[in-house]
mmCIF file with all atom_site columns, C-alpha atoms in Angstrom:
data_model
loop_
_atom_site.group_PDB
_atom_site.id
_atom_site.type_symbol
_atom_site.label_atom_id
_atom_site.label_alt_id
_atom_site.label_comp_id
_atom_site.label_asym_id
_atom_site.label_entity_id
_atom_site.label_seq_id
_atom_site.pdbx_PDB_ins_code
_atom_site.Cartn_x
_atom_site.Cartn_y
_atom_site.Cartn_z
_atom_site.occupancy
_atom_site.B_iso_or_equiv
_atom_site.pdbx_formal_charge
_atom_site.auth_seq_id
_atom_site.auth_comp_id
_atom_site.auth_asym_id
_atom_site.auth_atom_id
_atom_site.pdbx_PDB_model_num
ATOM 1   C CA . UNK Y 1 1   ? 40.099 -47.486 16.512  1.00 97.00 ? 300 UNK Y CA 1
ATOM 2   C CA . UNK Y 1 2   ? 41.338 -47.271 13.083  1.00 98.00 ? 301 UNK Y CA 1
ATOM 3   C CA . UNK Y 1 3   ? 39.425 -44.920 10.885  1.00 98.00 ? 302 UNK Y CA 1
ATOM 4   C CA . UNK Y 1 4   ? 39.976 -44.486 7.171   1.00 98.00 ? 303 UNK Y CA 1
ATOM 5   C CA . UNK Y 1 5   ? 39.084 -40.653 5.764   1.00 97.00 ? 304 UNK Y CA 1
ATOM 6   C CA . UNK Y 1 6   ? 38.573 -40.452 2.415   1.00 95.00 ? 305 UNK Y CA 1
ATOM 7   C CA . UNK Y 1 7   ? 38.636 -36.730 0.930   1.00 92.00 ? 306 UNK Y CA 1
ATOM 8   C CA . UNK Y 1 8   ? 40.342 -36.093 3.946   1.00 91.00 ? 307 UNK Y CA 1
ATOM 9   C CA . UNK Y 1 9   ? 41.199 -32.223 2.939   1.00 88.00 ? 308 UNK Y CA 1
ATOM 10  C CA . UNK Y 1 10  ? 37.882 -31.079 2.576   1.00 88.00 ? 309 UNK Y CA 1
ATOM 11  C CA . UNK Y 1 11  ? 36.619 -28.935 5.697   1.00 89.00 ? 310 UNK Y CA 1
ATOM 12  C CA . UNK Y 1 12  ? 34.644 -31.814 6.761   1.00 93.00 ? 311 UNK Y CA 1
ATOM 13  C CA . UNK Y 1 13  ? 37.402 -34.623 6.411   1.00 92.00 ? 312 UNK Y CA 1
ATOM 14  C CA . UNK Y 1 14  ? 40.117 -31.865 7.772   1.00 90.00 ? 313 UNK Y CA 1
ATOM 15  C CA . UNK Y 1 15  ? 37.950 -31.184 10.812  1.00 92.00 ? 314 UNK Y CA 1
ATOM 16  C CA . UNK Y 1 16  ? 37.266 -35.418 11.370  1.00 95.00 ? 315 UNK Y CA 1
ATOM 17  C CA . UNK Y 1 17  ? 41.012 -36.168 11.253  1.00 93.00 ? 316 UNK Y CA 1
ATOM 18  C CA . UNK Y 1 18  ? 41.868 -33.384 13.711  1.00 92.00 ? 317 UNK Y CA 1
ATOM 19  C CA . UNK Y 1 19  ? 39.371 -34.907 16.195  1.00 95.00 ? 318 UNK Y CA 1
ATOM 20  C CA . UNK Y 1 20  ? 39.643 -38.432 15.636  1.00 96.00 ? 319 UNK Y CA 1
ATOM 21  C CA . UNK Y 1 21  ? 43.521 -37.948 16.204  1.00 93.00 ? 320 UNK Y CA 1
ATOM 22  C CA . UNK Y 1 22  ? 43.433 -35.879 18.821  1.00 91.00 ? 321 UNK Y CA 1
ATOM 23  C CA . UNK Y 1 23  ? 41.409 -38.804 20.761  1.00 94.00 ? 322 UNK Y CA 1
ATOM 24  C CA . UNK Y 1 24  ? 43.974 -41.153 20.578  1.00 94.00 ? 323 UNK Y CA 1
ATOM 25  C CA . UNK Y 1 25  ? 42.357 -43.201 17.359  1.00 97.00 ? 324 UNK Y CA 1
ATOM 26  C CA . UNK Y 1 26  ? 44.919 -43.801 14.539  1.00 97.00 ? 325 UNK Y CA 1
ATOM 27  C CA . UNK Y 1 27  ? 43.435 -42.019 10.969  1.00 96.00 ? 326 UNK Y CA 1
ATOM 28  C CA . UNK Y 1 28  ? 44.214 -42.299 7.376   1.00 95.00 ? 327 UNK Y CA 1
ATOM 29  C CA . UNK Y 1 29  ? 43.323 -39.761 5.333   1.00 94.00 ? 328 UNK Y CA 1
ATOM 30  C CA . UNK Y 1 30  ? 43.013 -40.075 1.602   1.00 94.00 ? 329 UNK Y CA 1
ATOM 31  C CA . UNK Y 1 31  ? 42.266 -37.368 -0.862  1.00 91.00 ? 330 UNK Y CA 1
ATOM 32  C CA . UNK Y 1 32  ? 43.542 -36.286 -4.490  1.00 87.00 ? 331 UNK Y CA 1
ATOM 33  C CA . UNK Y 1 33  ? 45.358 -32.924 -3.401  1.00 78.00 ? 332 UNK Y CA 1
ATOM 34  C CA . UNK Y 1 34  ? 47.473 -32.934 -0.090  1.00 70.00 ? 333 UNK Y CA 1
ATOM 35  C CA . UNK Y 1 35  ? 47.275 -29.907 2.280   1.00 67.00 ? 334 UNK Y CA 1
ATOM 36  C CA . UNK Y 1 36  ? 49.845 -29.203 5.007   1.00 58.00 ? 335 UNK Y CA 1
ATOM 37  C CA . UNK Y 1 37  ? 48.378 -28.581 8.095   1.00 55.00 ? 336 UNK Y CA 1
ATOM 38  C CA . UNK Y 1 38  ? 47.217 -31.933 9.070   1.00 53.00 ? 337 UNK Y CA 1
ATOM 39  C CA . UNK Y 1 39  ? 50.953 -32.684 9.600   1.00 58.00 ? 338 UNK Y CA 1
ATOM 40  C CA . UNK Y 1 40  ? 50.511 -31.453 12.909  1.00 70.00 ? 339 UNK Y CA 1
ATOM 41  C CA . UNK Y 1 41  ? 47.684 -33.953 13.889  1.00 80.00 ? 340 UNK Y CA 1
ATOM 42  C CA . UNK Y 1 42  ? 49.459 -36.774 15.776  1.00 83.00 ? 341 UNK Y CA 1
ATOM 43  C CA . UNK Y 1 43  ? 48.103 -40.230 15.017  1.00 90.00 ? 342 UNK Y CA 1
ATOM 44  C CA . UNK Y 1 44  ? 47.859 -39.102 11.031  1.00 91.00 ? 343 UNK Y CA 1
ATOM 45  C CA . UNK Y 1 45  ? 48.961 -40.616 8.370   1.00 92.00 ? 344 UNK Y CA 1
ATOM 46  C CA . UNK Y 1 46  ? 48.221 -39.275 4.704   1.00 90.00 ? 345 UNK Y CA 1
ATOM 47  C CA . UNK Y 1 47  ? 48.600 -40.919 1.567   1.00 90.00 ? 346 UNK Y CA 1
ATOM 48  C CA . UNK Y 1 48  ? 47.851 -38.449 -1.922  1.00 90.00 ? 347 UNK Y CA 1
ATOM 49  C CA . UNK Y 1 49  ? 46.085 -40.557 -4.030  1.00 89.00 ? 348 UNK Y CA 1
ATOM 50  C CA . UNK Y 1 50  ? 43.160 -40.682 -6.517  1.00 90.00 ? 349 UNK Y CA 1
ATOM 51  C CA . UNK Y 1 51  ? 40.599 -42.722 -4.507  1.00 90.00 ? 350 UNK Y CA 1
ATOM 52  C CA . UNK Y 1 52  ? 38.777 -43.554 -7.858  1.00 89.00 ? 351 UNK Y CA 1
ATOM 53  C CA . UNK Y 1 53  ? 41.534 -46.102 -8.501  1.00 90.00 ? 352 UNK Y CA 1
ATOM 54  C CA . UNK Y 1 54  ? 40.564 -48.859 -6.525  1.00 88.00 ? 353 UNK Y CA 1
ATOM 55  C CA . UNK Y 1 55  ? 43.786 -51.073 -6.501  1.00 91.00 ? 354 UNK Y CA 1
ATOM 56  C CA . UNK Y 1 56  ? 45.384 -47.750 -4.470  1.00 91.00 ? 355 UNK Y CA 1
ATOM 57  C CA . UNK Y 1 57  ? 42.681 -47.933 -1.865  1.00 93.00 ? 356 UNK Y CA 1
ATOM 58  C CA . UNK Y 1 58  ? 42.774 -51.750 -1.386  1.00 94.00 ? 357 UNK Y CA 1
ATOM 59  C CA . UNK Y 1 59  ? 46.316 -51.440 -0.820  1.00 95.00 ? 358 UNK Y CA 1
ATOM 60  C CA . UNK Y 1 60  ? 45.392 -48.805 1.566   1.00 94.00 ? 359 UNK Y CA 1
ATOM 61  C CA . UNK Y 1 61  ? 42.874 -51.060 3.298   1.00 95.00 ? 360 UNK Y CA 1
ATOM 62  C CA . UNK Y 1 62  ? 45.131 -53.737 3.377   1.00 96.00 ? 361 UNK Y CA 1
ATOM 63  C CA . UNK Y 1 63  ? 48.078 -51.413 4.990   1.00 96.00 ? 362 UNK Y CA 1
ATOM 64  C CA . UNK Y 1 64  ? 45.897 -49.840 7.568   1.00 97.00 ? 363 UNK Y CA 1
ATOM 65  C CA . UNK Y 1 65  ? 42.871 -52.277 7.900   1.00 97.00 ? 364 UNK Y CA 1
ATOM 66  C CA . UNK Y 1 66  ? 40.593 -49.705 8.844   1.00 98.00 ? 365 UNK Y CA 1
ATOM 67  C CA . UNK Y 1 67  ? 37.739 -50.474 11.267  1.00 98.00 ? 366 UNK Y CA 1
ATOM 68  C CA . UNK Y 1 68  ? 35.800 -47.723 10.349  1.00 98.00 ? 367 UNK Y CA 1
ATOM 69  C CA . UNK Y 1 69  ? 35.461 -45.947 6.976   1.00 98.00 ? 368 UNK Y CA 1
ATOM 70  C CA . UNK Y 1 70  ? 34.137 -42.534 6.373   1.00 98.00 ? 369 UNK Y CA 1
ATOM 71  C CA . UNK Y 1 71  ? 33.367 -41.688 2.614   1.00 97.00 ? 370 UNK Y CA 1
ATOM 72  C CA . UNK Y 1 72  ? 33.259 -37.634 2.161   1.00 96.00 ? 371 UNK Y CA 1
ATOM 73  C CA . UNK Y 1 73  ? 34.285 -38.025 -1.085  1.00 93.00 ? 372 UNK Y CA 1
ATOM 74  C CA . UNK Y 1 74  ? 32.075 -36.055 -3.967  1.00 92.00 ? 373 UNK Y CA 1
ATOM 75  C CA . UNK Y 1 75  ? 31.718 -33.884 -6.812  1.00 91.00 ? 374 UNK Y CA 1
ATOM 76  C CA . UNK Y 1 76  ? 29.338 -31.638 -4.578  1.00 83.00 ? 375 UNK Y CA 1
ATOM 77  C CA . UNK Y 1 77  ? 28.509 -28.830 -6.704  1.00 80.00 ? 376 UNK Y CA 1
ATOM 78  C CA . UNK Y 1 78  ? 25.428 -29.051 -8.985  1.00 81.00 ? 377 UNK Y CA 1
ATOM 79  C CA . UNK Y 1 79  ? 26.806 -27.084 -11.973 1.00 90.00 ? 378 UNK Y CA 1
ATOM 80  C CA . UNK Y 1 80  ? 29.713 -29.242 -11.780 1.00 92.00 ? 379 UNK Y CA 1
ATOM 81  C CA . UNK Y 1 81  ? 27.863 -32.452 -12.186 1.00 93.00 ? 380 UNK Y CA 1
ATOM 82  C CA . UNK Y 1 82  ? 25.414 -31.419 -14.741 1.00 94.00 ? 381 UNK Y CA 1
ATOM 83  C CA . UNK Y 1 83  ? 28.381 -30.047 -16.701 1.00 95.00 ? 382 UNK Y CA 1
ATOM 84  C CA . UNK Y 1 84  ? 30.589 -33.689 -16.076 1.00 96.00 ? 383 UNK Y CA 1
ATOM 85  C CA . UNK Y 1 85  ? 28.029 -36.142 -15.291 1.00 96.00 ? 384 UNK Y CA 1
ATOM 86  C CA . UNK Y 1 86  ? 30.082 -39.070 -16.221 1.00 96.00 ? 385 UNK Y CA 1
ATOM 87  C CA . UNK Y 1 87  ? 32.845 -37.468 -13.439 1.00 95.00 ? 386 UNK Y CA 1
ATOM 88  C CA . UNK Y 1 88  ? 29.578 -36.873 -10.872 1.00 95.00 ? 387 UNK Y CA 1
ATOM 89  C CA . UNK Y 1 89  ? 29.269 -40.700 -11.258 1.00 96.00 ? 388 UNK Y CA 1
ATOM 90  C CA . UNK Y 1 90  ? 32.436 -42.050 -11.019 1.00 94.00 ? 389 UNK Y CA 1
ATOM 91  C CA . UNK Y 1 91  ? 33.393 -40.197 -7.236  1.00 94.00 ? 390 UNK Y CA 1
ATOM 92  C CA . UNK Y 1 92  ? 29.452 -39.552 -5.816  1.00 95.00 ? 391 UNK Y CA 1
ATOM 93  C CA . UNK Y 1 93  ? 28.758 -43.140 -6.886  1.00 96.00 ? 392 UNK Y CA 1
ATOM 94  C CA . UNK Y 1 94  ? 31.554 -45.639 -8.039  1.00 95.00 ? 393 UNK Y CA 1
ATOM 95  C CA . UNK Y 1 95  ? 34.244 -44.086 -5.656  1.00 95.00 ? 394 UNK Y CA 1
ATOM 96  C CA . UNK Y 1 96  ? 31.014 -44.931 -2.637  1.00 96.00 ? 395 UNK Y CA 1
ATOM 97  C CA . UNK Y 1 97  ? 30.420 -48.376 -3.796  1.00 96.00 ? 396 UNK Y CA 1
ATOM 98  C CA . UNK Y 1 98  ? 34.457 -49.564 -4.463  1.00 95.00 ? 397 UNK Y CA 1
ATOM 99  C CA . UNK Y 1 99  ? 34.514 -48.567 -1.067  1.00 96.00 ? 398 UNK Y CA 1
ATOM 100 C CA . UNK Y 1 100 ? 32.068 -50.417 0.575   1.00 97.00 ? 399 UNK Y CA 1
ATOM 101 C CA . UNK Y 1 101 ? 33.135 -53.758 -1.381  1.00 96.00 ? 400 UNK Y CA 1
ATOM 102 C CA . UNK Y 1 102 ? 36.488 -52.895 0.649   1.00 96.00 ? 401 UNK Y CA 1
ATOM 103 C CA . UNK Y 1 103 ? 34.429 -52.756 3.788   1.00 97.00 ? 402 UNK Y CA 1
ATOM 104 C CA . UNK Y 1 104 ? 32.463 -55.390 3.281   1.00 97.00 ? 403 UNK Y CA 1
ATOM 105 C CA . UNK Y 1 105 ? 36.032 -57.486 2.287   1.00 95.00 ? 404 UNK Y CA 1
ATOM 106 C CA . UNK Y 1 106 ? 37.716 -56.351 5.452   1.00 95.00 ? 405 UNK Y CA 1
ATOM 107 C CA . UNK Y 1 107 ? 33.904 -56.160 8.136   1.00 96.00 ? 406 UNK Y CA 1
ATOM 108 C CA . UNK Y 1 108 ? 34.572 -52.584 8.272   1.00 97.00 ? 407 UNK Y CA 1
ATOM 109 C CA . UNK Y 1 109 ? 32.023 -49.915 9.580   1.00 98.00 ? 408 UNK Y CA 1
ATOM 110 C CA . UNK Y 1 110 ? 31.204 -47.565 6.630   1.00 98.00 ? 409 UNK Y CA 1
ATOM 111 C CA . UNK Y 1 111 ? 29.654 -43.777 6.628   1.00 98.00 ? 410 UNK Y CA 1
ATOM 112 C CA . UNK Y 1 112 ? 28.790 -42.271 3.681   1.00 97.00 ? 411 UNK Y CA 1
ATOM 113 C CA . UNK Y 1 113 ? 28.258 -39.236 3.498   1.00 96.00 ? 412 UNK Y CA 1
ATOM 114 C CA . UNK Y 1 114 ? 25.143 -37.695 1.447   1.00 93.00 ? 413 UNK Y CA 1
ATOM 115 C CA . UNK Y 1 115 ? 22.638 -34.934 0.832   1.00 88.00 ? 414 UNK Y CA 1
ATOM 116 C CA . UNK Y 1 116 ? 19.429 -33.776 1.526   1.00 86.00 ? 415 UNK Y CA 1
ATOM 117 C CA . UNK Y 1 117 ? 19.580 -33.152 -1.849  1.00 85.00 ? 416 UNK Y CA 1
ATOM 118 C CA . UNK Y 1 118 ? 18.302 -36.275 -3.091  1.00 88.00 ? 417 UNK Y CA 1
ATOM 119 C CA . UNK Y 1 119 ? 14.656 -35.258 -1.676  1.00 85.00 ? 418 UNK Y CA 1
ATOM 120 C CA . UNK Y 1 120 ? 14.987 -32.146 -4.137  1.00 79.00 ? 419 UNK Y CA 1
ATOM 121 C CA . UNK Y 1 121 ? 16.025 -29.479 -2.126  1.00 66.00 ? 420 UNK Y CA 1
ATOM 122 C CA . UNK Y 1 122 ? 12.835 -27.519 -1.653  1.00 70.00 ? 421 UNK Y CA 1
ATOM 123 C CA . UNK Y 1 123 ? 11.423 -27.792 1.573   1.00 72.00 ? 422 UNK Y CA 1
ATOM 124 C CA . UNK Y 1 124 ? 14.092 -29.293 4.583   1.00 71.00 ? 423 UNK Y CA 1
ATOM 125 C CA . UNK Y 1 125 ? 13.500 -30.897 7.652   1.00 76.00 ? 424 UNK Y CA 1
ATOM 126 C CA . UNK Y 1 126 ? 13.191 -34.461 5.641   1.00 77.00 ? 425 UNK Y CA 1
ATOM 127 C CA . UNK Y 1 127 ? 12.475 -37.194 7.773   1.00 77.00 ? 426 UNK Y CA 1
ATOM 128 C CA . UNK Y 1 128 ? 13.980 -40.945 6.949   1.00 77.00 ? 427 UNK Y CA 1
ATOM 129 C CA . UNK Y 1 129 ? 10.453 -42.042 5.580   1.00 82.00 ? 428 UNK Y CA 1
ATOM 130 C CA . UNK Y 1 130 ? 10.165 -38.958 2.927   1.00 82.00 ? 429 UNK Y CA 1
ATOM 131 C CA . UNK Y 1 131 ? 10.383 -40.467 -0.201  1.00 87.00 ? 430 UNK Y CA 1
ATOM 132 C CA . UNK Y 1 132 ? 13.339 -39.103 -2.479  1.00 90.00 ? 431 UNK Y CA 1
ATOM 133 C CA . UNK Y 1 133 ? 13.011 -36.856 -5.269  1.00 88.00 ? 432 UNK Y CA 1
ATOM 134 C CA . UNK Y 1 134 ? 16.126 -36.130 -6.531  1.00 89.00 ? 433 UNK Y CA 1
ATOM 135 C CA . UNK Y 1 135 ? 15.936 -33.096 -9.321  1.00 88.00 ? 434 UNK Y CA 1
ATOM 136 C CA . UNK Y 1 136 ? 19.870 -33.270 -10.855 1.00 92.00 ? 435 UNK Y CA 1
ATOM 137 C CA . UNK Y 1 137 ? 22.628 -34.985 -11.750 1.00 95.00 ? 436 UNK Y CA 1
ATOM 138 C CA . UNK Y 1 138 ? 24.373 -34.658 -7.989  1.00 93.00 ? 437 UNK Y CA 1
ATOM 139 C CA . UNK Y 1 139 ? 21.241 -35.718 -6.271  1.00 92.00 ? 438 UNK Y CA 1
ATOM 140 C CA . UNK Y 1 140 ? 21.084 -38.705 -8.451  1.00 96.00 ? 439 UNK Y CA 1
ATOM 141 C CA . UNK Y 1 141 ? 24.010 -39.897 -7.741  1.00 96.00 ? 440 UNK Y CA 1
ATOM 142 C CA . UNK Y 1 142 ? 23.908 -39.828 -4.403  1.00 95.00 ? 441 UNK Y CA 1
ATOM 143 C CA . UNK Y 1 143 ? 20.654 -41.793 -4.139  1.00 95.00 ? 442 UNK Y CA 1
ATOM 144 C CA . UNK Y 1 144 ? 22.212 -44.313 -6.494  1.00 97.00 ? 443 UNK Y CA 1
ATOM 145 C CA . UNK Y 1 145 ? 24.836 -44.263 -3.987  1.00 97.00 ? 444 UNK Y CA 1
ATOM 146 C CA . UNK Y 1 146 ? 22.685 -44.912 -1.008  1.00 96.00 ? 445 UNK Y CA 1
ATOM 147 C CA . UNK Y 1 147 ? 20.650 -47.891 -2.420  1.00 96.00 ? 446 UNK Y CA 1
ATOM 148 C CA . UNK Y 1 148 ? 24.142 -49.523 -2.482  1.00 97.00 ? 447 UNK Y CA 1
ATOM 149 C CA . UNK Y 1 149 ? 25.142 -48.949 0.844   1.00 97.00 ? 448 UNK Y CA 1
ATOM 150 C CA . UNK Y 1 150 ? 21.858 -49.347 2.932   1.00 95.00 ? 449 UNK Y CA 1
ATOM 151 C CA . UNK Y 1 151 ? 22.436 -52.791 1.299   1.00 96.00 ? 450 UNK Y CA 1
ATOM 152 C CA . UNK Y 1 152 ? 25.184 -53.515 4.404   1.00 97.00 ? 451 UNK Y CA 1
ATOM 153 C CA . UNK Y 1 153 ? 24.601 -53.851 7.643   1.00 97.00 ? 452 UNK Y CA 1
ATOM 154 C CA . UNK Y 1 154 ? 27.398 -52.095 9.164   1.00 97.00 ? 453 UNK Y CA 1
ATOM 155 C CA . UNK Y 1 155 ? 26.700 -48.945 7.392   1.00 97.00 ? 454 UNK Y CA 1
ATOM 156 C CA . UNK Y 1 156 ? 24.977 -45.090 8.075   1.00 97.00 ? 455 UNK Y CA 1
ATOM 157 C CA . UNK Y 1 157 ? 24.331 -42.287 5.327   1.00 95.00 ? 456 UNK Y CA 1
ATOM 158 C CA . UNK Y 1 158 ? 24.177 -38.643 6.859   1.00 93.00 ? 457 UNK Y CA 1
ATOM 159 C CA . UNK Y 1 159 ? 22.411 -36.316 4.934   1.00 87.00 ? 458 UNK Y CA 1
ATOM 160 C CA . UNK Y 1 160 ? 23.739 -32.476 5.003   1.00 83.00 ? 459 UNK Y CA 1
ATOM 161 C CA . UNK Y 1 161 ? 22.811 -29.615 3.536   1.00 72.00 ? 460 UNK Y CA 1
#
């Protein structure tokens, strides 16, 4: 299979490339900063690139045509987005949804990955049928996020603390 990573040098995204590779499926990783030790990973390929430019990451699509894309991209930390809410947007929500018009263009499988944040945060073990609550600007955008993509078919949102 070929699986797209984007923000592919996080912990997360450096973990899923390691594995992925390591079972034989061919992986793309794309993230803003480039780290070196997924150059040992065989079936790895990385392209540096800012993922919020779209044109990039359709070329990208077109390049690899992923069969699978998994979104880990994010401005994760809350004081972050409350302090750059127009920057929380743009890569918890607009980076998301460019993406899955690029796997909806190419019949990809998408994963987006969100947070348990967007219940609020207060009491864990949410189920699917709580009803969200999101209390700031990160958890907002993540739930605007995930109206998008529960819109397709082929996709799944994991929520993490």
């Amino acid at each position: 299979m070929r699986i797209l990573i984007t923000g592919s040098n996080g912990y997360i995204g450096n973990v899923l490339s390691e594995y992925f590779s390591n079972k034989g499926h061919k992986v793309l990783g794309l993230d803003i900063a480039s780290i070196k030790i997924q150059k040992k990973y065989k079936n790895f390929k990385f392209i540096k690139c800012d993922v919020r430019k779209k044109e990039i990451v359709e070329k990208a699509f077109k390049d690899f045509k992923p069969e699978l894309i998994i979104d880990l991209i994010a401005l994760a930390g809350s004081v972050a987005c409350e302090k750059d809410p127009a920057l929380a947007k743009k890569l918890n929500y607009q980076t998301a949804v460019n993406l899955l018009e690029l796997s909806k263009k190419f019949s990809s499988k998408f994963i987006f990955l969100s947070s348990s944040y967007v219940f609020g945060g207060n009491s864990g073990n949410y189920s699917e049928g709580d009803l969200p609550k999101p209390s700031n600007t990160y958890a907002k955008t993540k739930l605007d996020a995930e109206k998008e993509i529960l819109k397709y078919e082929k996709s799944s949102i994991l929520r993490v603390d």
